[in-house]
XYZ file of C-alpha atoms in Angstrom:
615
model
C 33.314 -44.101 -16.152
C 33.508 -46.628 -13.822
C 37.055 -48.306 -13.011
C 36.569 -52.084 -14.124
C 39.253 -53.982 -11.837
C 36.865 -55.802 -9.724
C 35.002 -58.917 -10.456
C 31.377 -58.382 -9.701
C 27.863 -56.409 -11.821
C 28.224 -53.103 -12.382
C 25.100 -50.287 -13.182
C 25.116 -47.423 -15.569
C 22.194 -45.175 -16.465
C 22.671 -43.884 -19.674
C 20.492 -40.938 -20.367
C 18.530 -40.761 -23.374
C 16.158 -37.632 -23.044
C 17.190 -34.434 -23.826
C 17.468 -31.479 -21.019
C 14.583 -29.294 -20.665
C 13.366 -26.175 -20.544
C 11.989 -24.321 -17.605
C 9.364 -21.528 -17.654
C 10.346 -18.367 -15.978
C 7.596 -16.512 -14.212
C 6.161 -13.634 -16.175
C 4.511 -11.342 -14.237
C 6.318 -10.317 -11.063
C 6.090 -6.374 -10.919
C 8.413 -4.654 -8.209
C 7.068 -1.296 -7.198
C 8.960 1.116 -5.788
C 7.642 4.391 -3.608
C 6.887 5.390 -0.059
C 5.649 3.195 2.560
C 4.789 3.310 6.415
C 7.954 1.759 7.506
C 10.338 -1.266 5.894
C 10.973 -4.210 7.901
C 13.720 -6.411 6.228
C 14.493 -10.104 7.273
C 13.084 -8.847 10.605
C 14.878 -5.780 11.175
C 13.513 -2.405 10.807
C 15.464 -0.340 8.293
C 15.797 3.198 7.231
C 14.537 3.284 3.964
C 16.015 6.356 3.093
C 19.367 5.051 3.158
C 18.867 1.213 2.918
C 16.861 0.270 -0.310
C 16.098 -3.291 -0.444
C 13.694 -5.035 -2.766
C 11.301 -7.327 -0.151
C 9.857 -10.132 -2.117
C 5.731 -11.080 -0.742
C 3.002 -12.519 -2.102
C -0.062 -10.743 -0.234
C -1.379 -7.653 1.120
C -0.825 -9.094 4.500
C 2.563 -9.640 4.196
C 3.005 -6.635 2.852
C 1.467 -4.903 5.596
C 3.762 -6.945 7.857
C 7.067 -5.389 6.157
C 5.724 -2.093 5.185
C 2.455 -1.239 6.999
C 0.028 0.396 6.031
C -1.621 3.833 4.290
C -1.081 7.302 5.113
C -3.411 8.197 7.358
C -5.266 11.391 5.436
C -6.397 14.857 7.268
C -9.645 15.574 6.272
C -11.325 18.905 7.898
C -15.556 18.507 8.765
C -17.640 21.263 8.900
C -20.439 20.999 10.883
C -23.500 23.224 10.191
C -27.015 23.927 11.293
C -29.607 21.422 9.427
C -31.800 23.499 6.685
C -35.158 24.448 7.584
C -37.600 21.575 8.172
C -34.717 19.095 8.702
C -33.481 17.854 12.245
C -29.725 16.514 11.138
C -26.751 18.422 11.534
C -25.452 18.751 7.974
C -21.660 17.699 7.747
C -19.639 18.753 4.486
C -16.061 16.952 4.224
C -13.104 18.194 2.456
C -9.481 17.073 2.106
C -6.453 19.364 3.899
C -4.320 17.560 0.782
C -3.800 17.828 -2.804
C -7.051 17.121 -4.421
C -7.756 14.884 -6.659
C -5.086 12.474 -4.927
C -5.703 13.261 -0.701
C -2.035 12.504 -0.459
C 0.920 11.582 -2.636
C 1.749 8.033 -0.932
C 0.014 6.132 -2.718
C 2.173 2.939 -3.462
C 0.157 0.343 -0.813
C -3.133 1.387 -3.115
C -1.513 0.519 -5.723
C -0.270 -3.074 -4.329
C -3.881 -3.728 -3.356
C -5.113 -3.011 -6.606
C -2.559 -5.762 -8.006
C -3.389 -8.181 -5.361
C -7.174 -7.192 -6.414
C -7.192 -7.141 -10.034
C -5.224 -10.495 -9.741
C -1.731 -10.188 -8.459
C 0.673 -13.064 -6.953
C 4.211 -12.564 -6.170
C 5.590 -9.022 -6.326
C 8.827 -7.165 -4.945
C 8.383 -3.755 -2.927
C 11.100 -1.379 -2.936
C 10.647 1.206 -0.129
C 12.441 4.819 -1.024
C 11.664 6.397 2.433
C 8.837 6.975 5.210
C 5.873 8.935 5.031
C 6.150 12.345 6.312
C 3.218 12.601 9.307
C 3.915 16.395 9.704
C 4.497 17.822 13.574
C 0.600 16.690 15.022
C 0.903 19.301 16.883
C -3.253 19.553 18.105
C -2.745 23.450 18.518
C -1.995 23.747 15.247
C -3.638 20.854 13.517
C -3.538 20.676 10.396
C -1.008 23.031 9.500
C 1.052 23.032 6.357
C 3.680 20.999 8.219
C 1.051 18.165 8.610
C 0.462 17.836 5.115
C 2.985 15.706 2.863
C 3.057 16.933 -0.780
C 4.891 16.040 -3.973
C 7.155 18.790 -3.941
C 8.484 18.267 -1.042
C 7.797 14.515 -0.189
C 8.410 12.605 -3.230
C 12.418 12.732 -3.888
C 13.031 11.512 -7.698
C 16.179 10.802 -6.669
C 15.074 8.329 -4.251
C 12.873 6.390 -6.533
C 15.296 6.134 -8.860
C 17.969 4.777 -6.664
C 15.040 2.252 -5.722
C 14.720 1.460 -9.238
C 18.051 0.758 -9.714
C 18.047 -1.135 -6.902
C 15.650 -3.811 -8.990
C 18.658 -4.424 -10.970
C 19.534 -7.046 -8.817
C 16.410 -9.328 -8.471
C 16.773 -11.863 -11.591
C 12.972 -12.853 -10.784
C 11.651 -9.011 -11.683
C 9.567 -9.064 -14.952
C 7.830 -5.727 -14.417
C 8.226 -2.297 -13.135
C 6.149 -0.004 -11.401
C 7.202 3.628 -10.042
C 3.391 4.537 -8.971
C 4.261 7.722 -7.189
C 6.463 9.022 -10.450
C 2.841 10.400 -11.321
C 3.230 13.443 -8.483
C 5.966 14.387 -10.395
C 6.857 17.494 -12.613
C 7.079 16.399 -16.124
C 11.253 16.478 -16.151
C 11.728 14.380 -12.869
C 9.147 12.391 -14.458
C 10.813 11.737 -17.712
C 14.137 10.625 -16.178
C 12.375 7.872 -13.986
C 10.258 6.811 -17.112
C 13.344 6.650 -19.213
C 15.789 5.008 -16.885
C 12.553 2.265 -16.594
C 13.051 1.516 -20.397
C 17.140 1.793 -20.048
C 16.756 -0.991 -17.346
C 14.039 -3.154 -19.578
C 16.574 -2.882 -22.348
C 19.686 -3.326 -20.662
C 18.534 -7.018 -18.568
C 16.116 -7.968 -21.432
C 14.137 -9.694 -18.814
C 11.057 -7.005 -17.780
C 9.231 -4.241 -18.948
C 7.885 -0.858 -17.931
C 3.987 -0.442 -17.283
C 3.097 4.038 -16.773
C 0.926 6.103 -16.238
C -0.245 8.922 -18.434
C -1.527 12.135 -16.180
C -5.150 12.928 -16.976
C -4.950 16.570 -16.231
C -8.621 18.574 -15.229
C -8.401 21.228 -17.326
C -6.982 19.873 -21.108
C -8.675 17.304 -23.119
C -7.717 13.889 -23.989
C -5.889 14.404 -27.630
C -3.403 17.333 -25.127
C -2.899 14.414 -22.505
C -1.398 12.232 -24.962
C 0.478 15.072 -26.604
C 2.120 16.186 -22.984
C 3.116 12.355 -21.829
C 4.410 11.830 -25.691
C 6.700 15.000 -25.575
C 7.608 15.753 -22.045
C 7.267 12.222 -20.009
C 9.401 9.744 -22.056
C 11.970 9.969 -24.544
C 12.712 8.189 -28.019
C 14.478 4.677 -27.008
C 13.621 1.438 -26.287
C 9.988 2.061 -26.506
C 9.451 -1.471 -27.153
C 9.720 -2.371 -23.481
C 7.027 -0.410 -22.392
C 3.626 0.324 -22.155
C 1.424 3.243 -20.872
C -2.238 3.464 -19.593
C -4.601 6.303 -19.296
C -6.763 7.675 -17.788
C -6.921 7.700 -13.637
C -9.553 5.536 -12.239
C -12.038 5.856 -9.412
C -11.549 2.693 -7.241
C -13.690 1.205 -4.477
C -11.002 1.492 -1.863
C -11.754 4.638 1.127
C -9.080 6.504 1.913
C -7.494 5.808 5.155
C -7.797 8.126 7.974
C -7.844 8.019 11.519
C -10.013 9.777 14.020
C -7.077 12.216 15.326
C -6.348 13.149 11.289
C -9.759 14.608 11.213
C -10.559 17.955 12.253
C -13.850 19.655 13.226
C -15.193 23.021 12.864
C -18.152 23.475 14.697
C -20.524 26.354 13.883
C -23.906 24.877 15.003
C -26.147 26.767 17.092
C -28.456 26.053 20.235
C -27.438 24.192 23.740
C -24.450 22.113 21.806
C -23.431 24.883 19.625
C -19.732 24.905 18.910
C -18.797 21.779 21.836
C -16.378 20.169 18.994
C -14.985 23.273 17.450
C -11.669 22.710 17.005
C -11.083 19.192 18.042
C -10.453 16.254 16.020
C -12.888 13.460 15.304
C -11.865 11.708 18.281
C -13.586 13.539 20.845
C -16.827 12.664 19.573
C -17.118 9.445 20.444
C -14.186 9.443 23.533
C -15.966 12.650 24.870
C -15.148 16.142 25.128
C -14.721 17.892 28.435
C -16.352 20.411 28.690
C -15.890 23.997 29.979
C -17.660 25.351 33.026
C -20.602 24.117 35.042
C -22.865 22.382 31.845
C -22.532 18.567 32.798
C -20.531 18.974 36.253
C -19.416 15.179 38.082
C -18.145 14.920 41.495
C -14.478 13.738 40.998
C -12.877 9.873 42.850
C -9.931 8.762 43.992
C -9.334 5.443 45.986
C -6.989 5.046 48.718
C -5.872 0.769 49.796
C -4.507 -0.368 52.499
C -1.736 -2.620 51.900
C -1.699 -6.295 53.661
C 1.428 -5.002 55.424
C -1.046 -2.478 57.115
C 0.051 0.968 57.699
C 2.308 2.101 61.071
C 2.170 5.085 63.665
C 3.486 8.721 61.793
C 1.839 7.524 57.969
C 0.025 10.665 56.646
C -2.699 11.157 54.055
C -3.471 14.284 52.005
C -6.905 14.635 50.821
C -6.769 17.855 48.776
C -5.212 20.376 52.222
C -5.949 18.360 54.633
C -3.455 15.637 56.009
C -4.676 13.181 57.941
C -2.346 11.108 60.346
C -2.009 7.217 61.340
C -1.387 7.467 65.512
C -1.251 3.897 67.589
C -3.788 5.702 70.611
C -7.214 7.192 70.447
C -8.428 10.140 71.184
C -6.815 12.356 69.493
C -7.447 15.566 66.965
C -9.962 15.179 64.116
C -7.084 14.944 62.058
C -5.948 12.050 63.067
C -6.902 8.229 62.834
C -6.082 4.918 65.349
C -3.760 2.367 63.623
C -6.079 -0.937 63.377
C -5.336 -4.559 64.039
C -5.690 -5.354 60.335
C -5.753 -3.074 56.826
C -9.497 -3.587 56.810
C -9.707 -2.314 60.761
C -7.148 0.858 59.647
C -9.195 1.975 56.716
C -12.576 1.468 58.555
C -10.986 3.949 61.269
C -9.454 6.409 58.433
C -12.897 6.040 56.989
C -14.578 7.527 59.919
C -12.003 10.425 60.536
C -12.450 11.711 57.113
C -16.196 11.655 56.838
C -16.207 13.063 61.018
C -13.869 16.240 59.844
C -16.268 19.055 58.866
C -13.101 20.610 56.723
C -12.402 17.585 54.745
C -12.799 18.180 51.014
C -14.229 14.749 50.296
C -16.494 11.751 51.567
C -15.355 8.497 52.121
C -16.894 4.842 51.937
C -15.033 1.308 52.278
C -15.502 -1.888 51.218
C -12.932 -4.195 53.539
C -9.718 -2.313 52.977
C -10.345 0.078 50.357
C -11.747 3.697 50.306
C -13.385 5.564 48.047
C -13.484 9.219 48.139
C -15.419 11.134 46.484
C -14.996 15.258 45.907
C -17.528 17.870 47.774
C -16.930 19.804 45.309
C -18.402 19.361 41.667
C -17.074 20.671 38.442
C -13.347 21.856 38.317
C -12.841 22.300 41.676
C -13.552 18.592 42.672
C -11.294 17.650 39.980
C -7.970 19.960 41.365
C -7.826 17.501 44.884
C -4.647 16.091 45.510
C -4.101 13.155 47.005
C -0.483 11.694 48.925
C 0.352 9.157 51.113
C 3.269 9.954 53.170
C 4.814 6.521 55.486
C 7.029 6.580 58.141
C 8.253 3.440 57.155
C 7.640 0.591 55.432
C 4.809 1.263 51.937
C 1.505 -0.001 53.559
C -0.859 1.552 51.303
C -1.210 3.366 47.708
C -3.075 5.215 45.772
C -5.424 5.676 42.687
C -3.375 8.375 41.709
C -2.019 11.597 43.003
C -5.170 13.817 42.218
C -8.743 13.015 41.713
C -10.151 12.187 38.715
C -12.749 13.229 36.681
C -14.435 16.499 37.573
C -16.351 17.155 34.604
C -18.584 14.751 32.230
C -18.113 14.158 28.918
C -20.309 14.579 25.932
C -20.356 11.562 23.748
C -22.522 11.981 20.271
C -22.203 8.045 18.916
C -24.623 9.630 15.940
C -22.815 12.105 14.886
C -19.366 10.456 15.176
C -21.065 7.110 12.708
C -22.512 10.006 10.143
C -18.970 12.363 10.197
C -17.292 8.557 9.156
C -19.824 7.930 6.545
C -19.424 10.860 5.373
C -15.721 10.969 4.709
C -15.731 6.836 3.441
C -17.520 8.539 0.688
C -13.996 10.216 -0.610
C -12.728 7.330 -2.302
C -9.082 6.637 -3.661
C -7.990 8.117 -7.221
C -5.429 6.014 -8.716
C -3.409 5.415 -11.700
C -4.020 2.092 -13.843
C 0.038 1.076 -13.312
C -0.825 -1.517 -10.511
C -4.438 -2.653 -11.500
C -2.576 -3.117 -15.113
C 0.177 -5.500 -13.277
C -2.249 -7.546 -11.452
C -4.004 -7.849 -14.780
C -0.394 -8.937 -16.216
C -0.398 -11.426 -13.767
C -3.783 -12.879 -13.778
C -3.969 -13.137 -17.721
C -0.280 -15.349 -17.517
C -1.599 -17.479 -15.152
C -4.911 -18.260 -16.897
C -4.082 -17.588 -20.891
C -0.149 -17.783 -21.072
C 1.958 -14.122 -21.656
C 1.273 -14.774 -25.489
C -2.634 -13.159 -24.636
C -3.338 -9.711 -24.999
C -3.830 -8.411 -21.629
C -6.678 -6.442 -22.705
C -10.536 -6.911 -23.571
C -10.649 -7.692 -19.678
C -12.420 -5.718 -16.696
C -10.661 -3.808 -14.013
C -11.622 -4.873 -10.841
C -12.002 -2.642 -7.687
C -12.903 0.510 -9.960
C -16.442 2.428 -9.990
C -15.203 4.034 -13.382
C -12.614 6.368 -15.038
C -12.182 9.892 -14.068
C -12.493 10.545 -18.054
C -15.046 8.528 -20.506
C -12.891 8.153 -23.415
C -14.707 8.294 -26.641
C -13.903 5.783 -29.873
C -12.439 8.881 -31.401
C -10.324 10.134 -28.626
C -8.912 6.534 -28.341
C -8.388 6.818 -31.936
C -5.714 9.751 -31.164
C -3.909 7.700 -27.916
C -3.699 4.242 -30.009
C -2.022 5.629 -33.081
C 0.420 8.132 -33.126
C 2.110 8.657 -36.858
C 4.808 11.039 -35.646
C 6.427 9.243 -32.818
C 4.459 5.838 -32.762
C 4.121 6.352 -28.860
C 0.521 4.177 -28.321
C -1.298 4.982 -25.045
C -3.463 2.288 -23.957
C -7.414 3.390 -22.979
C -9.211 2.316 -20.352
C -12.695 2.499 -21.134
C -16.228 2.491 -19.647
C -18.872 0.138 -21.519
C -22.533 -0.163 -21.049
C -23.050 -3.924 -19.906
C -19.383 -4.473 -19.756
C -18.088 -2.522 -17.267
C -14.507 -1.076 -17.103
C -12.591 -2.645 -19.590
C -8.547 -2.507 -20.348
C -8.982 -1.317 -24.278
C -5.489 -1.241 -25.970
C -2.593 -3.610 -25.685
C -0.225 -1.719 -27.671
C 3.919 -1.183 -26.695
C 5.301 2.632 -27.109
C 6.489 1.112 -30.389
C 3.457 1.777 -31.864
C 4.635 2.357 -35.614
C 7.206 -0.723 -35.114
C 5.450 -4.471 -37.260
C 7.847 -6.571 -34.548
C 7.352 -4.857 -31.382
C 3.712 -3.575 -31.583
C 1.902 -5.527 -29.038
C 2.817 -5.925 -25.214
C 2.060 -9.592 -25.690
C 4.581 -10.005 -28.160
C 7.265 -8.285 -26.408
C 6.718 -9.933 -22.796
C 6.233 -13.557 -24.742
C 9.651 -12.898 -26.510
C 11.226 -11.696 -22.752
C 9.800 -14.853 -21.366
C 10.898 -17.580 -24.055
C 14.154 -15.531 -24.434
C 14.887 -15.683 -20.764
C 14.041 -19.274 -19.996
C 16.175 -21.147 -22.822
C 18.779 -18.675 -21.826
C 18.403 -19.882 -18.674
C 18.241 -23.633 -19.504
C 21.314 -23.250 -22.081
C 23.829 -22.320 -19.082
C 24.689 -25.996 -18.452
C 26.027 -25.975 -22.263
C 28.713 -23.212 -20.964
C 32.362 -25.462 -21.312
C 30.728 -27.936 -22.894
C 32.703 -29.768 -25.889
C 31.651 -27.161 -29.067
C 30.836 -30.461 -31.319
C 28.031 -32.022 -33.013
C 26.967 -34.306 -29.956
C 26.071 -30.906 -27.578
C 24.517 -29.327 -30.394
C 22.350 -32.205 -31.061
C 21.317 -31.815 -27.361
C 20.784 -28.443 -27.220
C 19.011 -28.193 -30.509
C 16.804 -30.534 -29.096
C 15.735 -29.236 -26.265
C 15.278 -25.931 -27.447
C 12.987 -27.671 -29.876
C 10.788 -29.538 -27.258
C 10.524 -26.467 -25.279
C 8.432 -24.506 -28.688
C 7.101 -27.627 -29.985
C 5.196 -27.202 -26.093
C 4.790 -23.549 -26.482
C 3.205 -24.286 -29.943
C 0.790 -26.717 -28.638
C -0.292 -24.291 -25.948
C -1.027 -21.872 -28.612
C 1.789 -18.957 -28.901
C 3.095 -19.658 -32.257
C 1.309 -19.513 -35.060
C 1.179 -22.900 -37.779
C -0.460 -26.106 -38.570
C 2.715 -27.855 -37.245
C 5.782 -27.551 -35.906
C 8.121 -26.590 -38.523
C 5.775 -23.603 -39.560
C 6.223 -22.225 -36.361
C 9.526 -22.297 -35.453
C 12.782 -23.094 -37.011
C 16.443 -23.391 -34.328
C 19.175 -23.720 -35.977
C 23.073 -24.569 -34.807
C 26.388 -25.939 -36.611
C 29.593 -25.703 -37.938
C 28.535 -24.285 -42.085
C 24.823 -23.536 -40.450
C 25.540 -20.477 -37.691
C 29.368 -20.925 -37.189
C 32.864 -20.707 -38.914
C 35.723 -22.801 -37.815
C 36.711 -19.066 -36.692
C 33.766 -18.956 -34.252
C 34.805 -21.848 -32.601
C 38.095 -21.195 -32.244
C 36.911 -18.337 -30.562
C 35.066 -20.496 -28.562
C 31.520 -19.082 -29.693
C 28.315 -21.334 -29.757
C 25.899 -19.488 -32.353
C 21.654 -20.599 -31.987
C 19.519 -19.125 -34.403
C 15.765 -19.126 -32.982
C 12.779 -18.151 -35.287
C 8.980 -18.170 -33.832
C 5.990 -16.947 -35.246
C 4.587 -15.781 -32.696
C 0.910 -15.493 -32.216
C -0.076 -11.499 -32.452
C -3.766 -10.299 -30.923
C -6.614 -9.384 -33.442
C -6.987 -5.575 -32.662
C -9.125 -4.756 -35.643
C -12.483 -6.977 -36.253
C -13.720 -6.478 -39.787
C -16.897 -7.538 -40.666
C -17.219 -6.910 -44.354
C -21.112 -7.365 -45.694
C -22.439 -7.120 -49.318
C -25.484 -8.327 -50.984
C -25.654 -11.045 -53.076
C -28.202 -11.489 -55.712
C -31.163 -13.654 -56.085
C -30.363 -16.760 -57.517
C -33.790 -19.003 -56.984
């Protein structure tokens, strides 16, 4: 209050409107796995030792922090065409762990987010991927190949997860690359998920369910239900099944790709053994089939060369003498670089012995080998001064002796061929882009469900209405797995938005649960200015009332349910109404909060009967 001494006008705003209540974001996933490398706040780290949760809000910048894909080894096979056709037939298979080419398969899963609708998200890298020795003689041996045994640590992700712990703006976690792992290690990061949902109160867990090749759907859900995720907090989670076949080609690179070569005929076997890159930078090739004459150039420096400078051209040295008339061997010092290489010039091309031919152009040379094939390409070439550098050299040898065999058609047809092995992924980060684009366009109070997955041809299993019937409902342990379903004229569509609470009335639905995280975490949020505040009628009359603005909104955007206000809501706070003269004593400010929230309509009933004539 101001100090009224002075003579003069004095201003005071008196506030009349109550504080208000700001929206915490909703869908902000962090996943946590193996990337290409982790850049933090511009510094390259060491994942395996550092793990820091990078916040971005695109593929690109998450490219820029964590790079890209592993780069896959794929082995070609290249065969003679079948009678009556011309083409070389080419059959492609995967060095990894089919279905999944590789483990590492978090930055799929971030562009499935960013495709299926994704903003902000956090990345949590655990460690590096593990590119094997590329060792060419032994490409691709078993050290080459990363696998989940021995690639994926458990440990690791969970450290990452716990790592989450710290980011207040986290609303939803993602451990993609749990999926490669046994069903124990599994378990433990699947459980410690819900442990963390429960313990902040602030996110909740979106996983997988393993869609195994050789059980059927009804044993799927049996084996995630028993083995993959224990009995608490099940109402901060949610799992999808089955795996999906995206859109997105596998990343590879032309030196991951190998080539066995058992064609027959003039070509026969020239790639055997090499990697996709020599068919389009060329292949050198053995013995006299496409022999060159090999170059090297030598130039004559402005500072021109002096008396005593030598050059070797393969075993023969020719010297730089200030007189003519000397031994073929030797060449006359000129007035000027282009004069000195003009005479050198003539004293190479002169020598019967010498191993090459020479031309210039002003003061450089260009020699060219006598010899073709290998043998042109084994010339060595020095320069040797007696002083001062005045000229250099191409290199010390000649180069290229042999030709190389470029096959642009083959090279476009062997990429074609392997684009065709497209990614297999888990729902986890199409399901949290999904999250994220539903928010953003309905509110967290919509089922995220009854929508289409984007970036996906189909699912690797086409769930039938009564094998969904055994993953929705689950009488023993209430454990729901949400389908994802193929529909004629409707594509791939999410098909369940059930919690692992299945058999629990408050919890049932995701929406539910994420719209109670989100009110529950933004009036905690706005109620911290209350902290020390006198504990009297006047501040509960304030906070009261802008708790009540903040669902009187949330009711007009249509989360609760009720024709007005007071049906769908009720706070209540007061000395006789929440608190004893004890509690505040003790310095406690007790809120009751009741919504009715809106739930989704997961049944449609249509109930016909016929009705009798009546005119």
């Amino acid at each position: 209050m101001a100090d009224y001494r002075t003579p003069g006008v004095y201003i005071e705003e008196i506030s009349t409107l109550p504080a208000s209540v700001a929206p915490v974001a909703t869908a902000v996933p962090a996943f946590i796995g193996y990337t290409e490398k982790a850049i933090v706040d511009n510094v390259a780290i060491d994942p395996a030792t550092t793990r820091t949760p990078v916040r971005i809000t695109s593929m690109l910048e998450f490219e820029a922090h964590f790079g890209g894909a592993f780069q896959e080894y794929y082995s070609v096979e290249l065969t003679d065409p079948p009678e009556g056709e011309v083409q070389t037939q080419i059959a492609v298979s995967s060095v990894g762990t089919t279905p999944l080419e590789s483990p590492y398969i978090l930055y799929y899963q971030v562009r499935m987010f960013y495709a299926n609708g994704g903003g902000t998200c956090y990345v949590v890298s655990v460690g590096t991927y593990n590119n094997g020795d590329d060792d060419p003689a032994t490409f691709p041996d078993d050290a080459d190949i990363p696998t989940a045994a021995t690639d994926i640590d458990s440990g690791a992700l969970n450290e990452g997860l716990s790592a989450c712990e710290e980011i207040d703006e986290i609303t939803i976690l993602t451990v993609p690359e749990a999926i490669m792992l046994d069903d124990a290690n599994r378990k433990t990061i699947y459980d410690n998920m819900l442990v963390q949902c429960n313990k902040l109160q602030d996110r909740f867990a979106v996983m997988d369910v393993e869609a195994s090749a050789l059980s059927t759907v009804f044993n799927d859900g049996n084996s995630f239900r028993n083995d993959n995720v224990g009995p608490d907090y099940l109402k901060y989670g949610a799992a999808y099944y089955p795996s999906l076949k995206t859109q997105i080609e596998y990343a590879f690179s032309d030196d991951t790709v190998s080539i066995s070569d058992t064609t027959t005929g003039g070509n026969g076997a020239i790639w055997d053994g090499q990697r996709l890159s020599a068919v389009i930078t060329g292949q050198t090739l053995a013995g006299d089939d496409i022999p060159l004459k090999a170059t090297a150039t030598i130039t004559i420096e402005a500072t021109n060369m002096v008396a005593g400078d030598t050059v070797q051209i393969g075993t023969q040295v020719f010297t730089c003498t200030d007189a003519g008339g000397g031994p073929d061997d030797e060449f006359e010092l000129g007035a000027s670089p282009n004069g000195t290489a003009q005479n050198l010039n003539s004293a190479i091309n002169n020598l019967a012995a010498a191993e090459a031919t020479s031309q210039r152009t002003a003061n450089v040379i260009t020699l060219t080998a006598k010899a073709d094939g290998a043998a042109g390409n084994d010339l060595e070439l020095e320069y040797t001064p007696a002083s001062g550098m005045g000229a250099s050299l191409s290199g010390r040898t000649f180069e290229g002796g042999l030709d190389r065999y470029i096959d642009t058609e083959l090279y476009n047809r062997i990429k074609k061929e392997i684009q065709k092995h497209k990614v297999v992924l888990y729902p986890c980060g199409a399901m949290a882009g999904i999250y994220a684009s539903v928010d953003r366009d309905r509110g967290v109070w919509k089922a995220p469900a009854n929508v289409s997955v984007a970036m996906v041809k189909e699912p690797v299993i086409q769930i039938t209405k009564a094998e969904q019937a055994d993953l929705n409902v689950d009488a023993t342990t209430g454990k729901s797995i949400n389908a994802i379903r193929f529909f004629n004229g409707k594509g791939n569509m999410v098909w369940g938005a059930r919690t692992l609470a299945g058999n629990d009335n408050e919890w049932r639905y995701v929406p539910v649960r994420r719209f109670y995280n989100f009110m529950e975490e933004s009036i905690k949020k706005a109620t911290e200015f209350v902290i020390f505040e006198p504990n009297s009628k006047p501040t509960w009359v304030r906070t009261k009332a802008m708790i009540e603005n903040f669902l009187t909104q949330l009711w007009r955007d249509g989360a609760l349910a009720g024709a007005k206000p007071e049906h769908a809501f009720f706070v209540k706070i007061g000395l006789g109404e929440t608190m004893t003269a004890v509690d505040i004593l003790e310095g406690r400010m007790n809120i009751e909060i009741g919504v009715a929230a809106v739930r989704p309509a997961e049944f449609i009933i249509l109930k016909f009967s016929h009705k009798l004539q009546e005119s």
